[in-house]
Amino acid sequence: MSAATQPTTPPSPVNPFDLAFHIDIFLIAFAGVFALFALPRAVARFSRVAEWRQGHILRAIPLERRAPRPPVMRSVQSLAFGAPAADNVTSEESHTLHSDTHLIRHPAAKQEGWSLPPHVRAWSSRVPTFGSILRYRLETGFSAGQALVLLVYFSVLVYAGLLKSNPFSDPLRTGFVAMSQIPIVYLLATKNNLLGMLIGAGYEKVGVYKILNQHAPTVYVQLNYIHRFAGIILVVASNVHSIGYIYEWTLDGTISDRIRHDPMVQWAFVTLISVDFLYIFSLPFFRRRAYNVFYCSHVVFFILFLPAVRPYICHISNLEIDIHIQVYGHQRSVFPYVIAAAGIFGLDLLIRLIKTRVYNARIRPIPDLMLTRIEIPQLNAGWRAGQHVRIRVLSSGLGWFGWAESHPFTIATAAKTPEGMILLCKKAGGWTGRLYEMAKVAGYGSDEGAFGRMVQVMIEGPYGGPGHCVFASYSAAIFFVGGSGITFALSAVQDILQRDSEGASRVKIIEVIWTVPDSASLTPLVPQFAALIQQSIYAPLKISVHYTRASDNPPGKDFLPPGLTLSAGRPKLAKVLDAVISRAVSYGSGVKASMDITGVVVGVCGPEGMGDEVAQAISQVDDGRRWAVGGIEMHEE
């Protein structure tokens, strides 16, 4: 090869491959710090054999038949225990009437021994001041803790790119920085990755489209924002690397010949185009308004990128072989980065295949909530409260390609219940709209006259969930949810009550605060709310529903069972949280009166702003009260 076609870049005094390798080792060690901090909670969680069988693989199991509990006559007890009578309530507060008699436990006590889950306080509870600083929201959905992680990450990569190098005169270095990010981007893009399992954070944090197809709020340990940031670094470094060589080739007048005659340069441009289109179709406009375009482009360009990048590396090696044998060796050694990314991607596909099930499901419309209810009674085990699944409906009723679309929905029931898996799918877009319309065209089937339409579904999961956080290990649980985020609260409450009936829960107080636009949203869920309140034998459950739009005919007080309230306006989060803390410290009946106070867990699922408001309310709690209750921990879905 002639000297005229060789790049003018002098060899770097720093071995770029070794530098890129040590960058990744440092980033792995940095992630290992978070895994180390999460280790005590992971050990506590998996110390119970049952946890090894939950949250990983969906399955169907035979359920034990239990004798029904004696009924609790709360409506009769209401006047006897001092609940206000209807005549004593003004018209202004009549629709928010509720009775505290649901706090009275049934005299039938649990005969079996209690097997309480171990509780390990999170580090944010041990050092609440530091935790409050990390939770501080710099903007909606973005905390100071996240910013700190990204700052460390960015500083390491800038150091690698500038150490004894100038990106304008040494474009090779930025190429190796880009190469170092390939396995990380692929790892954090997969739904099954070791890092998430170790620190207890799922792939979907800040990125999965919940029932409303909106982004969920975040905390600093979640992963998807790092995937996006690493992807941006990969795009920027690749473009700087490419522009540097294009500039050099333009100066020596060889760029036209290289593009026309050198297939390795042609593949280099395929690589560059792939990463650039990955970035373009990842912009919020496509993620929120054209999710299928975002998803399909990711799949296509991610697959195209890996085989395209390998010839690019070989091309630079061939250019340098006559003069710089050392550079040739380094660039050929980058091949393991590509192999690692391909291995990560392939392993994820294999695990997803293992976690996929096909079942017949019944779909029913819920007009008051504009929801489609998907019932899969045969599938009744393998998930944890708060987890979600990805579902495909294999029906031509969704259009030509509707069967190929996979959508994530939070599971609305706890595992090991007779009703099996229930999904509530909000009508929010094209696919969910067609699913709702298909459910409306339903009739009474042969299955005991049940109303609905039978369809075949492909279910993949479960994913996400509370990680190493075990709701049943806290003294109190409070859930702030908005709109269809009620599915998260329903499954979590049902799981706590189920564990409570088995003597495996420390929870003394459970409270659900549900904010909806219209009071009519409450109507279809009143029977389920009443059933949950009736089941709260050992831990009182209170459900407060708040509607934000004016309503001419809200449900009356006689329509609501004790323990369920309906109020106009948004909830006062700080006041509710303070009341729960007070009750957690002072309240306890029977065995639970003597239990240690193990803190309050606050679950949040709803619009982005809701998570920010709850985080602010938690940060305002006095340190003394926070310490007295054993800490306050926040989990966002």
XYZ file of C-alpha atoms in Angstrom:
637
model
C 0.000 0.000 0.000
C 1.389 3.392 -0.991
C 2.354 6.017 1.510
C -0.136 8.429 -0.039
C -3.044 6.310 1.171
C -1.843 5.995 4.745
C -3.357 8.171 7.481
C -1.178 10.875 8.930
C -2.098 10.089 12.532
C 1.067 9.356 14.547
C 1.030 6.381 16.912
C -0.319 7.209 20.379
C 2.046 6.915 23.390
C -0.815 5.168 25.225
C -1.951 1.686 24.270
C -5.598 2.396 23.270
C -6.816 -1.181 23.683
C -5.380 -1.506 27.190
C -6.883 1.854 28.070
C -10.340 0.834 26.805
C -10.048 -2.480 28.666
C -9.169 -0.764 31.930
C -12.068 1.663 31.449
C -14.496 -1.233 31.332
C -12.850 -2.869 34.338
C -13.263 0.362 36.303
C -16.916 0.687 35.268
C -17.543 -2.927 36.287
C -15.943 -2.215 39.655
C -18.054 0.934 39.981
C -21.202 -1.116 39.355
C -19.891 -3.699 41.792
C -20.001 -1.091 44.556
C -23.773 -0.794 44.081
C -24.087 -4.584 43.996
C -22.076 -4.799 47.226
C -24.382 -2.308 48.948
C -27.392 -4.324 47.751
C -25.919 -7.653 48.885
C -27.297 -7.655 52.478
C -30.839 -7.087 51.207
C -30.380 -9.740 48.520
C -29.183 -12.260 51.115
C -32.136 -11.407 53.378
C -34.579 -11.780 50.518
C -33.260 -15.125 49.274
C -32.835 -16.536 52.767
C -36.437 -17.664 52.375
C -36.771 -20.619 50.031
C -40.039 -19.310 48.567
C -38.274 -16.270 47.105
C -36.154 -18.477 44.836
C -39.341 -19.581 43.056
C -40.880 -16.132 42.634
C -40.182 -13.431 40.092
C -38.316 -15.498 37.504
C -40.402 -18.028 35.521
C -44.177 -18.019 35.021
C -45.869 -21.314 35.773
C -49.120 -23.035 36.673
C -49.399 -24.880 39.968
C -52.228 -26.613 41.850
C -53.579 -24.413 44.635
C -54.361 -25.540 48.155
C -57.997 -25.254 49.164
C -58.431 -23.210 52.339
C -61.376 -23.056 54.631
C -63.165 -19.698 54.403
C -62.765 -17.280 57.283
C -65.744 -16.239 59.390
C -67.289 -13.013 58.102
C -66.415 -9.743 59.819
C -69.551 -7.753 60.661
C -68.011 -4.300 60.309
C -71.136 -2.497 59.215
C -72.881 -3.478 62.463
C -69.871 -2.521 64.565
C -69.564 0.939 63.043
C -72.019 2.676 65.367
C -70.925 0.663 68.391
C -67.334 1.823 68.055
C -68.147 5.470 67.615
C -68.248 5.864 63.833
C -70.178 8.971 62.805
C -73.742 8.403 61.750
C -74.984 9.664 58.422
C -77.233 12.232 60.083
C -74.251 13.853 61.787
C -72.354 14.461 58.569
C -72.710 17.652 56.539
C -73.450 17.546 52.840
C -69.971 18.871 52.150
C -68.284 15.869 53.696
C -70.957 13.211 53.225
C -69.315 11.773 50.127
C -66.036 11.339 52.013
C -67.565 9.513 54.977
C -65.584 6.529 56.143
C -65.515 4.304 59.178
C -62.497 3.357 61.252
C -64.119 0.094 62.316
C -62.037 -1.722 59.724
C -59.181 -1.304 62.212
C -60.933 -3.750 64.531
C -59.508 -7.183 63.889
C -61.636 -10.278 63.888
C -61.242 -12.176 67.183
C -60.248 -15.366 65.358
C -56.464 -15.334 65.748
C -53.965 -17.185 63.609
C -53.206 -20.532 65.195
C -50.030 -21.345 63.301
C -46.689 -19.824 64.246
C -45.438 -16.667 62.577
C -42.535 -16.879 60.135
C -41.570 -13.275 59.650
C -39.431 -12.180 56.704
C -36.040 -10.712 57.651
C -35.734 -6.981 57.200
C -32.576 -5.133 56.216
C -32.771 -1.363 56.088
C -31.699 0.313 52.871
C -28.669 2.575 52.978
C -30.909 5.551 52.266
C -32.643 4.809 55.587
C -29.397 4.380 57.480
C -28.080 7.744 56.274
C -31.314 9.660 55.607
C -29.626 13.006 54.975
C -27.482 11.547 52.219
C -30.473 9.645 50.880
C -32.545 12.830 50.719
C -29.804 14.550 48.753
C -29.654 11.683 46.257
C -33.457 11.685 45.886
C -33.595 15.419 45.218
C -35.134 15.955 41.775
C -33.185 18.198 39.455
C -36.047 17.912 36.988
C -39.055 15.670 36.521
C -37.946 12.065 36.728
C -34.246 12.862 37.173
C -32.597 12.842 40.595
C -29.334 14.161 41.981
C -28.212 10.569 42.500
C -28.642 9.820 38.826
C -26.731 12.958 37.925
C -23.878 11.893 40.212
C -23.645 8.473 38.563
C -23.596 10.019 35.087
C -20.994 12.560 36.167
C -18.618 9.817 37.318
C -19.316 7.818 34.162
C -18.704 10.807 31.885
C -15.524 11.827 33.716
C -14.003 8.383 33.224
C -14.715 8.420 29.491
C -13.417 11.969 29.039
C -10.217 10.940 30.830
C -9.869 7.977 28.482
C -10.445 10.109 25.424
C -8.021 12.906 26.359
C -5.185 11.082 28.143
C -2.082 12.063 26.146
C -4.286 12.421 23.094
C -6.047 15.071 21.048
C -9.353 13.961 19.463
C -8.684 16.302 16.512
C -5.315 14.744 15.701
C -5.812 11.223 17.102
C -9.250 9.973 15.976
C -8.214 6.388 16.682
C -8.536 6.961 20.444
C -12.197 7.973 20.275
C -12.817 4.858 18.199
C -11.577 2.718 21.068
C -13.682 4.716 23.531
C -16.685 3.907 21.347
C -15.685 0.246 21.215
C -15.500 0.102 25.013
C -19.152 1.109 25.222
C -20.530 -1.572 22.906
C -20.898 -4.379 25.507
C -22.264 -1.908 28.075
C -24.923 -0.553 25.710
C -25.998 -4.064 24.742
C -25.945 -5.292 28.350
C -28.169 -2.493 29.636
C -30.523 -2.865 26.655
C -31.353 -6.480 27.439
C -34.306 -7.512 29.569
C -32.285 -10.144 31.412
C -28.925 -8.882 32.589
C -26.706 -9.863 35.473
C -26.114 -6.296 36.659
C -29.831 -5.665 37.166
C -30.214 -8.920 39.043
C -27.342 -8.067 41.392
C -28.500 -4.576 42.324
C -32.205 -5.406 42.162
C -33.157 -3.086 39.291
C -35.041 -4.169 36.183
C -34.458 -3.212 32.562
C -37.674 -1.203 32.417
C -36.773 1.550 34.863
C -37.243 4.793 33.021
C -38.140 3.354 29.731
C -40.771 0.690 29.800
C -44.190 1.896 28.707
C -46.637 1.100 31.434
C -50.356 0.861 30.966
C -50.544 4.539 30.058
C -47.594 4.228 27.659
C -45.798 6.893 29.675
C -42.380 6.881 31.281
C -42.223 5.902 34.896
C -40.262 8.064 37.339
C -36.891 6.917 38.582
C -34.437 6.646 41.424
C -30.685 6.674 41.165
C -30.081 2.898 41.132
C -32.133 2.229 38.021
C -30.452 1.266 34.824
C -32.140 2.442 31.655
C -30.943 6.023 31.917
C -27.360 4.675 31.976
C -28.110 2.683 28.822
C -29.252 5.854 27.100
C -26.246 7.811 28.285
C -23.803 5.083 27.221
C -25.573 5.006 23.859
C -25.088 8.736 23.431
C -21.389 8.360 24.280
C -21.124 5.585 21.679
C -22.758 7.806 19.037
C -20.665 10.880 19.847
C -17.369 8.964 20.021
C -18.139 7.137 16.759
C -18.879 10.385 14.961
C -15.756 12.129 16.299
C -13.711 9.094 15.292
C -15.214 9.035 11.793
C -15.013 12.785 11.223
C -11.334 12.722 12.197
C -10.484 10.153 9.544
C -12.736 11.776 6.940
C -10.914 15.047 7.577
C -7.491 13.386 7.157
C -8.530 11.559 4.002
C -9.951 14.793 2.579
C -6.657 16.583 3.185
C -4.589 13.919 1.437
C -7.154 13.618 -1.374
C -7.878 9.906 -0.956
C -11.447 9.989 0.376
C -13.135 9.427 -3.006
C -10.971 6.429 -3.825
C -11.511 4.930 -0.403
C -15.307 5.260 -0.606
C -15.470 3.820 -4.134
C -12.891 1.044 -3.955
C -12.336 0.071 -0.346
C -15.165 -2.172 0.976
C -13.899 -1.728 4.516
C -14.500 2.011 4.335
C -17.945 1.301 2.933
C -18.702 -0.906 5.924
C -17.355 1.869 8.139
C -20.085 4.161 6.821
C -22.676 1.402 7.393
C -21.512 1.321 11.010
C -21.727 5.085 11.329
C -25.177 5.237 9.758
C -26.390 2.463 12.063
C -25.403 4.248 15.286
C -26.681 7.599 14.037
C -30.088 6.181 13.127
C -30.214 4.389 16.463
C -29.871 7.771 18.135
C -32.330 9.577 15.865
C -35.091 6.998 16.345
C -34.449 7.001 20.103
C -35.498 10.623 20.500
C -38.516 11.230 22.765
C -40.706 12.039 19.753
C -40.384 8.488 18.394
C -40.421 6.801 21.811
C -43.709 8.432 22.790
C -45.518 8.969 19.494
C -44.193 6.142 17.308
C -43.016 3.443 19.679
C -43.082 0.719 17.017
C -40.721 2.788 14.833
C -38.406 3.203 17.824
C -38.513 -0.500 18.670
C -38.116 -1.866 15.135
C -35.281 0.528 14.314
C -33.473 -0.532 17.477
C -33.726 -4.197 16.556
C -32.646 -3.680 12.932
C -29.737 -1.327 13.549
C -28.502 -3.155 16.654
C -28.275 -6.362 14.615
C -26.697 -4.558 11.632
C -24.161 -2.724 13.777
C -22.241 -5.762 15.073
C -21.287 -7.413 11.739
C -20.635 -3.991 10.204
C -18.196 -2.837 12.869
C -15.855 -5.831 12.537
C -14.709 -5.092 8.923
C -14.182 -1.478 9.964
C -11.686 -2.623 12.561
C -9.964 -4.880 10.039
C -9.743 -1.987 7.591
C -7.726 0.181 9.954
C -5.503 -2.779 10.696
C -4.779 -3.348 7.020
C -3.859 0.309 6.586
C -1.359 0.114 9.425
C 0.155 -3.308 8.858
C 3.079 -2.115 6.711
C 4.274 0.480 9.207
C 2.708 -0.072 12.635
C 2.520 -3.772 13.448
C 1.587 -2.893 17.055
C -1.529 -0.962 16.011
C -2.663 -3.901 13.884
C -2.527 -6.191 16.897
C -4.467 -3.831 19.130
C -7.281 -3.282 16.654
C -7.639 -6.927 15.862
C -7.989 -7.531 19.596
C -11.082 -5.307 19.722
C -12.949 -8.257 18.235
C -13.787 -9.616 21.757
C -15.922 -6.495 22.349
C -18.097 -7.440 19.404
C -18.232 -11.085 20.486
C -19.190 -10.035 24.019
C -22.038 -7.856 22.749
C -23.289 -10.607 20.426
C -23.122 -13.122 23.280
C -25.076 -10.809 25.599
C -27.711 -10.239 22.931
C -28.003 -13.937 22.087
C -28.236 -15.008 25.735
C -30.990 -12.493 26.334
C -32.994 -13.875 23.402
C -32.568 -17.401 24.761
C -33.750 -16.442 28.262
C -36.698 -14.542 26.808
C -37.668 -17.655 24.877
C -37.501 -19.731 28.069
C -39.695 -17.165 29.867
C -42.372 -17.178 27.154
C -45.702 -18.985 27.571
C -48.771 -19.387 25.339
C -52.226 -19.539 26.954
C -55.875 -18.974 26.183
C -57.162 -15.816 27.860
C -60.513 -14.121 28.297
C -60.774 -10.405 27.521
C -63.517 -8.172 28.898
C -64.107 -4.413 28.557
C -64.409 -2.119 31.594
C -66.066 1.012 30.098
C -65.914 3.183 33.239
C -62.114 2.908 33.264
C -61.637 2.482 29.498
C -59.720 -0.683 30.290
C -59.492 -4.150 28.826
C -59.313 -6.859 31.457
C -57.251 -9.887 30.421
C -57.832 -12.992 32.541
C -55.501 -16.001 32.437
C -56.685 -18.241 35.290
C -54.434 -21.160 34.311
C -51.308 -19.058 34.949
C -51.139 -18.545 38.690
C -47.521 -18.525 39.943
C -43.989 -17.343 39.297
C -44.260 -13.561 39.656
C -43.861 -11.011 42.455
C -46.145 -8.125 43.257
C -45.350 -5.131 41.060
C -43.847 -7.111 38.193
C -45.046 -6.870 34.618
C -45.225 -9.092 31.566
C -45.023 -8.441 27.850
C -48.025 -9.759 25.983
C -48.890 -10.523 22.373
C -52.495 -11.207 21.400
C -52.470 -13.779 18.609
C -55.621 -12.642 16.871
C -56.442 -11.175 13.470
C -58.836 -8.811 15.244
C -55.886 -6.518 15.968
C -55.058 -6.041 12.316
C -52.536 -7.522 9.924
C -49.535 -7.033 12.197
C -51.205 -6.559 15.577
C -50.262 -10.102 16.582
C -46.575 -9.194 16.204
C -46.708 -6.286 18.676
C -45.561 -6.925 22.232
C -46.739 -4.591 24.988
C -45.850 -4.485 28.715
C -48.544 -4.439 31.395
C -48.331 -4.612 35.170
C -49.823 -7.747 36.733
C -52.857 -6.709 38.800
C -53.011 -9.785 41.049
C -50.733 -11.593 43.439
C -49.414 -15.048 42.645
C -51.101 -18.212 43.932
C -54.635 -16.872 43.811
C -57.681 -18.613 42.258
C -58.206 -15.892 39.656
C -54.711 -16.418 38.264
C -53.045 -13.634 36.287
C -55.096 -10.494 35.620
C -53.932 -7.630 33.390
C -55.708 -4.286 33.087
C -54.852 -2.647 29.771
C -55.649 1.042 29.437
C -57.024 2.197 26.097
C -54.232 4.618 25.221
C -53.165 4.048 21.616
C -53.748 2.147 18.421
C -53.043 -1.380 19.662
C -54.739 -0.974 23.047
C -57.645 0.773 21.336
C -58.151 -2.152 18.954
C -57.872 -4.582 21.862
C -60.591 -2.666 23.731
C -62.893 -2.639 20.707
C -62.308 -6.361 20.219
C -63.215 -7.006 23.865
C -66.448 -5.036 23.454
C -67.560 -7.431 20.723
C -67.928 -10.213 23.264
C -70.627 -12.550 24.437
C -71.321 -15.242 26.990
C -69.090 -18.252 26.482
C -69.527 -21.868 27.361
C -67.394 -21.487 30.497
C -70.234 -21.323 33.043
C -71.809 -18.481 31.133
C -68.828 -16.197 31.706
C -68.926 -12.941 29.745
C -65.977 -12.165 27.503
C -64.079 -13.260 24.430
C -61.475 -15.989 24.313
C -58.175 -15.221 22.580
C -54.774 -16.838 22.475
C -51.957 -14.809 24.034
C -48.193 -15.120 24.183
C -46.827 -13.944 27.528
C -43.204 -13.150 28.253
C -41.894 -12.415 31.713
C -42.041 -11.607 34.498
C -39.855 -8.503 34.579
C -39.227 -5.573 36.895
C -40.762 -5.394 40.320
C -39.426 -4.227 43.671
C -36.055 -5.969 43.344
C -34.621 -6.905 46.739
C -37.291 -4.868 48.527
C -39.823 -7.115 50.316
C -42.972 -5.145 51.127
C -44.059 -7.632 53.802
C -40.913 -6.949 55.851
C -41.920 -3.354 56.743
C -44.125 -2.174 59.574
C -46.274 -0.049 57.270
C -46.915 0.123 53.536
C -48.425 3.066 51.723
C -49.065 3.245 47.980
C -49.560 6.473 46.046
C -50.906 5.605 42.611
C -52.501 7.508 39.773
C -54.873 6.323 37.067
C -54.152 2.805 35.885
C -51.200 2.644 38.282
C -53.769 1.108 40.640
C -52.756 -2.270 39.180
C -49.441 -2.001 41.005
C -51.174 -1.254 44.311
C -53.720 -4.050 43.849
C -51.080 -6.723 43.360
C -48.889 -5.383 46.184
C -51.757 -5.196 48.681
C -53.045 -8.605 47.706
C -49.574 -10.065 48.158
C -49.164 -8.482 51.611
C -52.570 -9.767 52.747
C -51.786 -13.213 51.412
C -48.498 -13.320 53.317
C -50.256 -11.903 56.360
C -52.733 -14.775 56.368
C -49.769 -17.170 56.310
C -48.034 -15.433 59.217
C -45.246 -14.133 56.987
C -45.760 -10.366 57.188
C -44.648 -7.634 59.573
C -47.004 -5.028 58.106
C -49.302 -3.362 60.649
C -50.791 -0.649 58.461
C -51.651 -0.633 54.739
C -52.909 2.470 52.992
C -53.653 3.101 49.321
C -54.061 6.622 47.913
C -55.506 6.512 44.387
C -55.847 9.687 42.318
C -58.169 9.570 39.297
C -59.665 12.234 37.013
C -63.288 11.095 37.406
C -65.101 9.696 40.435
C -66.820 7.175 38.134
C -63.493 5.352 37.892
C -64.105 4.003 41.389
C -67.362 2.212 40.595
C -66.070 -0.944 38.836
C -63.384 -1.531 41.480
C -65.567 -1.139 44.578
C -66.237 -4.906 44.865
C -62.527 -5.684 44.657
C -61.648 -2.946 47.145
C -64.317 -4.241 49.530
C -62.968 -7.780 49.233
C -59.421 -6.644 50.017
C -60.608 -4.651 53.033
C -62.575 -7.674 54.212
C -59.441 -9.830 53.919
C -57.278 -7.458 55.964
C -57.655 -9.511 59.143
C -54.282 -8.844 60.764
C -53.264 -5.542 59.121
C -55.862 -2.791 58.603
C -56.294 -1.617 55.017
C -57.587 1.821 54.156
C -58.186 2.935 50.566
C -58.627 6.642 49.781
C -59.737 7.659 46.296
C -59.319 11.270 45.135
C -60.882 12.628 41.962
C -59.624 15.811 40.306
C -62.515 16.765 38.005
C -65.860 18.152 39.063
C -68.513 15.453 39.318
C -72.251 16.011 39.424
C -73.073 12.615 40.865
C -70.205 11.027 42.849
C -70.941 7.703 44.588
C -72.699 8.296 47.890
C -71.533 7.256 51.322
C -73.962 4.349 51.423
C -72.321 2.932 48.337
C -68.854 2.732 49.935
C -67.898 0.024 52.434
C -66.057 0.922 55.664
C -62.400 1.594 54.987
C -62.999 3.054 51.510
C -63.262 6.838 51.085
C -63.911 9.141 48.150
C -62.777 12.773 48.219
C -62.611 15.659 45.790
C -59.222 17.223 45.077
C -55.679 15.991 45.168
C -54.387 14.195 48.267
C -52.150 15.996 50.734
C -49.200 13.655 50.510
C -47.217 14.992 53.457
C -50.243 14.813 55.764
C -51.069 11.258 54.725
C -47.466 10.149 55.181
C -47.269 11.751 58.621
C -50.467 9.986 59.723
C -49.178 6.599 58.563
C -45.904 7.120 60.439
C -47.805 7.933 63.637
C -49.996 4.861 63.322
C -47.039 2.600 62.489
C -45.229 3.661 65.649
C -48.216 3.346 67.987
C -50.537 0.774 66.466
C -50.355 -2.982 66.773
C -52.714 -5.762 67.749
C -52.008 -9.272 68.970
C -48.656 -10.650 67.885
C -47.802 -7.562 65.844
C -47.959 -5.293 68.885
C -44.672 -6.781 70.065
C -42.896 -6.743 66.701
C -39.964 -4.455 66.073
C -40.671 -1.343 64.007
C -39.047 -1.914 60.642
C -39.884 1.238 58.737
C -42.370 2.446 56.139
C -42.245 1.498 52.472
C -43.787 3.979 50.051
C -44.781 2.619 46.639
C -45.472 4.986 43.762
C -46.913 4.277 40.329
C -48.351 7.006 38.151
C -47.439 10.085 36.143
C -43.893 11.420 36.348
C -44.843 14.327 38.576
C -46.345 12.053 41.210
C -42.979 10.440 41.940
C -41.375 13.849 42.355
C -44.104 15.000 44.755
C -43.816 11.887 46.897
C -40.014 12.161 47.000
C -40.346 15.758 48.176
C -42.850 14.771 50.879
C -40.491 12.066 52.155
C -37.550 14.458 52.249
C -39.565 16.837 54.469
C -40.137 14.254 57.208
C -38.361 15.170 60.422
C -35.224 13.117 61.086
C -36.460 12.184 64.538
C -39.725 10.754 63.246
C -37.922 9.056 60.395
C -35.599 7.341 62.872
C -38.443 6.424 65.254
C -40.341 4.583 62.532
C -37.242 2.733 61.319
C -36.717 4.682 58.123
C -38.776 5.515 55.043
C -37.985 3.822 51.750
C -39.455 4.682 48.374
C -40.059 2.317 45.471
C -41.236 3.656 42.115
C -42.867 1.654 39.365
